[in-house]
XYZ file of C-alpha atoms in Angstrom:
496
model
C 92.618 183.042 35.993
C 95.621 183.036 33.673
C 98.068 183.308 36.632
C 97.080 179.763 37.598
C 98.974 178.175 34.708
C 102.375 179.730 35.535
C 101.830 178.818 39.184
C 101.186 175.164 38.337
C 104.242 175.053 36.085
C 106.415 176.665 38.759
C 105.035 174.294 41.416
C 105.943 171.259 39.308
C 109.471 172.571 38.758
C 109.838 173.375 42.452
C 108.592 169.940 43.460
C 111.315 168.417 41.317
C 113.830 169.935 43.736
C 112.341 168.196 46.777
C 114.476 165.277 47.945
C 114.487 162.411 47.344
C 114.156 163.371 43.727
C 112.295 161.245 41.226
C 114.031 158.656 39.109
C 115.432 160.258 35.975
C 113.689 159.477 32.710
C 114.405 161.103 29.369
C 117.107 163.230 30.974
C 114.949 164.632 33.788
C 113.324 163.577 37.051
C 109.562 163.105 36.778
C 107.002 162.451 39.493
C 104.017 160.247 38.714
C 101.012 161.609 36.836
C 98.879 161.135 39.939
C 101.288 163.149 42.049
C 101.412 165.936 39.479
C 97.602 166.128 39.335
C 97.366 166.361 43.116
C 100.047 169.042 43.243
C 98.253 171.072 40.570
C 94.977 170.969 42.494
C 96.684 171.900 45.760
C 98.415 174.805 44.014
C 95.092 176.082 42.668
C 93.501 175.729 46.107
C 96.333 177.745 47.655
C 96.009 180.393 44.975
C 92.261 180.616 45.592
C 92.729 180.833 49.333
C 95.242 183.660 49.101
C 93.080 185.444 46.523
C 90.158 185.245 48.941
C 92.346 186.913 51.568
C 94.039 189.676 49.570
C 92.080 190.018 46.326
C 95.270 190.495 44.271
C 95.910 187.812 41.643
C 99.639 188.416 41.175
C 100.256 188.568 44.907
C 98.253 185.370 45.413
C 100.495 183.550 42.943
C 103.546 184.820 44.793
C 102.188 183.781 48.198
C 101.176 180.313 46.992
C 104.587 179.765 45.414
C 106.333 181.075 48.551
C 104.468 178.579 50.731
C 105.368 175.689 48.429
C 108.983 176.867 48.368
C 109.046 177.048 52.166
C 107.832 173.451 52.430
C 110.501 172.308 49.974
C 113.265 174.197 51.788
C 112.182 172.842 55.172
C 111.922 169.287 53.855
C 115.342 169.299 52.204
C 116.987 170.827 55.283
C 115.305 168.295 57.548
C 116.261 165.367 55.346
C 119.896 166.468 55.248
C 120.012 166.617 59.037
C 117.635 163.846 60.149
C 117.401 161.514 57.166
C 113.655 161.992 56.599
C 111.651 164.366 54.412
C 109.021 166.637 55.893
C 106.097 164.655 57.311
C 102.485 165.665 57.739
C 102.902 165.173 61.487
C 105.696 167.760 61.562
C 103.125 170.439 60.772
C 101.522 169.790 64.167
C 104.710 171.150 65.746
C 104.511 174.592 64.137
C 103.526 176.158 67.456
C 106.452 174.476 69.196
C 108.849 176.047 66.680
C 107.975 179.472 68.060
C 108.040 178.361 71.715
C 111.308 176.409 71.403
C 113.071 177.595 68.215
C 116.450 176.193 69.283
C 115.096 172.653 68.813
C 114.170 173.163 65.161
C 116.042 176.013 63.498
C 119.341 174.208 64.018
C 118.590 172.398 60.748
C 119.004 175.688 58.866
C 122.060 177.835 58.314
C 122.108 181.409 59.588
C 121.857 182.616 56.014
C 118.753 180.496 55.427
C 117.130 181.741 58.635
C 117.924 185.349 57.761
C 116.523 184.850 54.263
C 113.298 183.387 55.667
C 112.844 186.332 58.037
C 113.484 188.873 55.287
C 111.075 187.131 52.919
C 108.382 186.952 55.621
C 108.695 190.679 56.351
C 108.602 191.560 52.656
C 105.561 189.372 52.046
C 103.707 190.939 54.975
C 104.494 194.393 53.610
C 103.373 193.378 50.128
C 100.072 192.001 51.421
C 99.354 195.250 53.268
C 100.326 197.376 50.259
C 98.630 195.391 47.501
C 95.427 194.402 49.300
C 92.424 194.909 46.993
C 89.318 196.231 48.799
C 86.749 195.274 46.122
C 84.783 192.151 47.143
C 84.601 190.417 43.739
C 88.206 189.054 43.632
C 87.841 187.795 47.186
C 84.628 185.965 46.301
C 86.193 184.487 43.173
C 89.160 183.286 45.201
C 86.937 181.657 47.801
C 84.947 179.914 45.084
C 88.104 178.702 43.355
C 89.537 177.370 46.611
C 86.324 175.517 47.452
C 86.069 174.075 43.947
C 89.680 172.863 44.071
C 89.170 171.247 47.463
C 86.008 169.555 46.202
C 87.918 168.272 43.176
C 90.688 166.971 45.435
C 88.178 165.159 47.617
C 86.460 163.604 44.620
C 89.598 162.570 42.780
C 91.112 160.853 45.809
C 88.056 158.602 45.942
C 88.883 157.189 42.525
C 90.466 153.706 42.651
C 93.634 154.906 40.923
C 94.234 157.549 43.576
C 92.861 155.454 46.422
C 95.655 152.947 45.822
C 98.372 155.546 46.465
C 100.500 155.637 49.638
C 98.915 152.649 51.341
C 101.922 152.048 53.596
C 103.814 154.658 55.656
C 106.951 155.042 53.535
C 107.623 158.772 53.219
C 110.907 158.359 51.352
C 109.416 156.207 48.596
C 106.243 158.266 48.330
C 108.046 161.597 48.002
C 110.261 160.093 45.308
C 107.284 158.799 43.359
C 104.522 161.325 44.081
C 106.264 164.477 45.267
C 106.418 166.248 48.614
C 103.042 168.002 48.787
C 101.004 165.020 47.492
C 102.745 162.809 50.052
C 101.919 165.217 52.874
C 98.285 165.254 51.770
C 97.915 161.510 51.260
C 99.673 160.545 54.480
C 97.518 162.989 56.433
C 94.383 161.430 54.943
C 95.605 157.917 55.759
C 96.358 159.005 59.314
C 92.918 160.623 59.664
C 91.244 157.479 58.375
C 92.675 155.295 61.148
C 89.845 154.535 63.566
C 91.653 151.802 65.429
C 90.311 151.029 68.877
C 92.884 148.573 70.257
C 91.819 145.862 72.620
C 92.824 146.278 76.219
C 96.114 144.543 77.022
C 96.010 141.391 79.133
C 96.000 141.796 82.902
C 99.172 140.926 84.786
C 99.856 140.252 88.449
C 102.823 140.972 90.662
C 105.655 138.456 90.679
C 106.276 136.884 94.036
C 109.695 136.591 95.590
C 112.150 138.872 97.300
C 114.063 139.904 94.181
C 111.105 141.221 92.173
C 111.799 144.944 91.783
C 110.031 147.370 94.085
C 111.664 150.358 92.417
C 112.072 150.947 88.682
C 114.178 153.866 87.471
C 113.977 154.331 83.699
C 116.300 156.900 82.116
C 115.616 158.092 78.580
C 118.954 159.807 78.015
C 119.018 162.578 75.418
C 121.158 161.803 72.342
C 122.970 159.060 74.283
C 124.941 156.810 71.950
C 128.109 154.766 72.256
C 130.968 156.909 70.862
C 132.718 153.730 69.748
C 129.758 152.960 67.479
C 129.492 156.567 66.316
C 133.121 157.346 65.558
C 134.853 153.942 65.391
C 137.468 154.700 68.054
C 137.725 152.141 70.914
C 139.514 154.761 73.023
C 136.215 156.651 73.295
C 134.466 153.847 75.215
C 132.304 155.105 78.087
C 133.474 153.505 81.354
C 130.139 153.421 83.169
C 128.353 151.978 80.148
C 131.013 149.270 79.810
C 130.754 148.420 83.507
C 126.965 148.336 83.388
C 127.065 145.931 80.466
C 129.289 143.581 82.460
C 126.830 143.455 85.370
C 123.586 143.833 83.428
C 120.534 141.649 83.624
C 120.272 142.385 79.917
C 121.949 144.789 77.503
C 122.210 145.417 73.791
C 121.293 147.756 70.992
C 118.012 149.632 71.021
C 116.666 149.751 67.476
C 115.191 153.249 67.502
C 113.556 154.558 64.332
C 114.541 158.223 64.513
C 117.914 159.800 63.858
C 118.928 163.066 65.484
C 115.381 163.757 66.705
C 111.969 162.201 67.262
C 112.375 161.569 70.956
C 108.640 160.943 71.143
C 108.851 157.801 68.989
C 111.217 156.109 71.421
C 109.384 157.507 74.439
C 106.008 156.329 73.185
C 107.301 152.839 72.434
C 108.920 152.362 75.846
C 105.943 153.753 77.764
C 103.156 152.164 75.697
C 104.879 149.046 74.362
C 103.376 149.129 70.877
C 105.530 148.368 67.846
C 105.588 150.740 64.885
C 104.227 147.953 62.703
C 101.024 148.112 64.765
C 100.617 151.861 64.372
C 100.489 152.382 60.617
C 100.627 156.088 59.784
C 100.513 156.903 63.492
C 104.151 155.835 63.740
C 105.487 159.184 62.511
C 104.309 160.943 65.688
C 102.493 158.498 67.962
C 102.014 161.145 70.654
C 99.389 162.835 68.448
C 97.042 159.915 69.116
C 98.510 158.488 72.323
C 95.400 159.284 74.369
C 93.653 156.348 72.709
C 96.384 153.979 73.970
C 96.474 154.840 77.673
C 95.456 151.322 78.723
C 98.773 150.092 77.301
C 100.907 152.527 79.283
C 103.455 151.105 81.696
C 101.982 152.952 84.722
C 98.514 151.584 83.937
C 99.914 148.061 83.669
C 101.691 148.426 87.019
C 98.864 150.215 88.822
C 96.759 147.142 89.733
C 99.796 145.719 91.548
C 100.005 148.811 93.769
C 102.630 150.786 91.874
C 102.961 154.561 91.940
C 104.436 156.251 88.838
C 106.163 159.604 88.346
C 107.540 161.288 85.222
C 110.586 163.562 85.540
C 111.592 165.980 82.792
C 112.992 169.506 83.351
C 111.182 171.071 80.415
C 107.787 172.425 79.410
C 105.370 169.516 79.864
C 103.104 170.937 77.171
C 105.708 169.776 74.658
C 104.211 166.799 72.758
C 101.124 167.202 74.961
C 102.811 165.396 77.841
C 100.773 167.461 80.315
C 97.608 165.733 79.015
C 98.862 162.347 77.853
C 100.985 161.284 80.807
C 98.430 161.839 83.611
C 95.857 159.982 81.514
C 98.413 157.175 81.157
C 98.747 156.691 84.893
C 101.594 158.973 85.933
C 100.406 160.306 89.278
C 102.923 163.155 89.294
C 104.797 165.128 86.651
C 108.072 166.579 87.930
C 108.744 169.360 85.444
C 110.956 172.400 84.998
C 109.489 174.154 88.042
C 111.064 171.479 90.255
C 114.607 172.337 89.134
C 116.829 175.359 89.565
C 117.937 177.006 86.312
C 121.392 175.914 85.116
C 124.194 177.763 86.867
C 126.732 179.789 84.944
C 128.932 177.446 82.942
C 126.437 174.549 83.084
C 125.015 175.158 79.620
C 121.501 175.850 78.374
C 119.643 173.009 80.034
C 119.219 171.365 83.425
C 122.121 168.986 83.929
C 122.003 165.209 84.046
C 123.526 165.399 87.521
C 120.642 167.560 88.757
C 118.111 165.100 87.359
C 119.941 162.207 89.038
C 119.768 164.027 92.379
C 116.026 164.589 91.966
C 115.485 160.940 91.037
C 117.285 159.700 94.122
C 115.399 162.163 96.315
C 112.124 160.724 95.033
C 113.410 157.148 95.283
C 114.360 157.577 98.943
C 110.933 159.011 99.737
C 109.060 156.184 97.991
C 107.353 153.753 100.352
C 105.224 151.940 97.774
C 106.490 150.193 94.659
C 107.464 153.093 92.416
C 108.262 153.759 88.763
C 110.405 156.833 88.111
C 110.595 157.571 84.385
C 113.026 160.387 83.590
C 113.861 162.160 80.331
C 117.142 164.080 80.316
C 117.872 167.202 78.270
C 121.465 168.354 78.938
C 122.830 166.747 75.766
C 120.198 168.228 73.466
C 121.623 169.579 70.219
C 122.690 171.592 68.409
C 126.236 171.277 69.720
C 128.060 174.572 69.360
C 131.857 174.540 69.249
C 132.596 178.030 70.472
C 131.376 178.181 74.060
C 134.763 177.697 75.683
C 138.344 176.907 74.868
C 137.781 173.390 76.131
C 135.019 172.854 73.583
C 136.893 174.404 70.697
C 140.138 172.542 70.068
C 142.013 173.084 66.871
C 140.707 171.131 63.926
C 137.710 171.039 61.634
C 134.266 172.290 62.552
C 133.109 168.662 62.731
C 135.879 167.741 65.186
C 134.981 170.672 67.410
C 131.319 169.653 67.417
C 132.323 166.078 68.250
C 134.433 167.343 71.165
C 131.409 169.144 72.575
C 129.209 166.095 72.134
C 131.752 163.816 73.812
C 131.935 166.115 76.819
C 128.162 166.005 77.216
C 127.694 162.289 76.532
C 130.277 161.657 79.267
C 127.912 163.428 81.657
C 125.185 160.980 80.720
C 127.639 158.163 81.408
C 128.457 159.708 84.795
C 124.733 159.841 85.532
C 124.522 156.100 84.851
C 127.394 155.465 87.269
C 125.899 157.667 89.991
C 122.438 156.146 89.756
C 123.817 152.635 89.731
C 125.745 153.218 92.942
C 123.001 155.091 94.767
C 120.226 152.671 93.820
C 122.363 149.772 95.048
C 122.906 151.647 98.315
C 119.140 151.700 98.938
C 119.334 147.931 99.563
C 115.958 147.474 97.985
C 115.004 145.194 95.090
C 115.269 147.540 92.146
C 115.767 147.845 88.419
C 117.630 150.558 86.493
C 116.777 150.887 82.797
C 119.075 153.254 80.893
C 118.871 153.941 77.148
C 119.461 156.546 74.463
C 116.499 158.066 72.656
C 118.320 158.587 69.341
C 121.763 159.228 67.906
C 123.086 162.772 67.545
C 123.080 164.526 64.187
C 126.522 166.139 63.834
C 127.360 167.474 60.358
C 130.487 165.829 59.022
C 130.703 163.288 61.845
C 127.383 161.597 62.659
C 125.003 161.864 59.744
C 121.869 160.031 58.591
C 122.040 157.094 56.256
C 123.731 154.450 58.392
C 123.015 152.662 61.655
C 120.536 154.250 64.061
C 120.754 152.069 67.154
C 121.556 153.377 70.629
C 122.675 151.427 73.709
C 120.436 150.129 76.462
C 121.258 148.415 79.740
C 118.936 146.869 82.317
C 120.462 146.463 85.774
C 118.686 144.557 88.538
C 119.544 144.658 92.232
C 118.534 142.320 95.038
C 117.533 143.384 98.538
C 121.194 143.783 99.507
C 122.024 146.000 96.545
C 123.937 143.266 94.731
C 123.574 143.046 90.936
C 121.490 140.212 89.550
C 123.360 139.315 86.387
C 121.994 137.814 83.204
C 123.888 135.609 80.783
C 125.987 138.504 79.475
C 124.933 138.046 75.852
C 123.994 141.064 73.777
C 120.302 141.151 72.929
C 119.037 143.783 70.533
C 115.532 145.111 71.130
C 113.051 147.588 69.782
C 111.945 150.260 72.270
C 108.546 148.552 72.496
C 110.252 145.266 73.377
C 112.102 147.088 76.166
C 108.698 147.985 77.634
C 107.778 144.304 77.704
C 111.124 143.341 79.219
C 110.399 145.689 82.128
C 106.950 144.158 82.546
C 108.312 140.610 82.383
C 110.780 141.386 85.171
C 108.084 142.947 87.342
C 104.729 141.322 86.587
C 103.587 138.000 85.222
C 100.417 137.068 83.315
C 97.363 136.676 85.517
C 96.395 133.148 86.428
C 93.551 131.685 84.381
């Protein structure tokens, strides 16, 4: 078992490279003793597991180290792009990486991707070549892995270790404990949550002719105000500015993710629960959303006779939407099969204009009070700068990426203008809720570390299609508060 000691030493050195790095003491960055102990036990468990598979001690050390190195590389790349280290909940998306690689591999350079592929091929070849057929090493490896896991389980029950990572702060925990211990501890905290939330209070329909009978909610991909992003007033979006002037309410949506994590915003708007209520579930609330279906906007509207539909031109298995949304009261999912593929020159994804046309088609057909919740995709990154001459003006790589983003965010703004006009033309009491899910991550131009807010506007229309204006003051909200604003405009608390 001598190879274990070099592996532990290498794992500790490697963990020192994971960002954020530990505070420097005595000329070097050191994680806590508790974090180092946990990392050592995890390293031994990995070594034992690989030894049980291949029976080769040297190869098992290499495989265990390669896995730890992969986690460190992925975490550092993710943090540079999205402002967060690798989270335990990210590991649930491994399958999605293979189904939709363009959503994830954009965080890596081509050289890094090529290196990962080469290393994976070489490791597979090594495993096949160096596999030991004798059973004894395999049995020893299995025993070592089980013993290490038992030690991990026992040690984390000690008060000193039980007091670690009590709040969901990945940045602070990685700095203090290290990447792998943080992944392990946060996963255990998440697993320990047995919350069974009380059912939300019943509401009834608001009387009066101006209570909305149609709600169109647009979760617009990477939609942010270019003035906020780049500091240039000349980049103001005309439809967004006009909507703010006529809005019932508008302001900044205080989203928690940067450059990704659509599901955090989506969950909050649909289910109306603040991150402070979720604990370790906040990192990916869709993983446990099935326990919260009573809170969902469609379920809250259903007793008042509302019909709800979800529109998104993408694979509904993503985030488990195909299971979660029907259970949450959406009577129909309008997915990628309901849209034609993008035409030549329209880009990779279904356009915002096509989604707007589908929304209005459904709105015109709706006889009952109807919620149409749509998630756009046209402005999904990464933003390449070499697709056309229009998208590749002279200048830096960052300026070319910004030019591409501005062209696509303008399409989201045009969607807002089109929907506003066509909903008003229905001459039906209605509400249009339009918001960005997160800011874009554009290297050299829009990077993590600063503000994260996106714009939101809520437009209300009376039975003649005229806007019902609010007081015009900016009001900043969390996505969960936006959920409750929609409810407050549509339903009121039940009478005692």
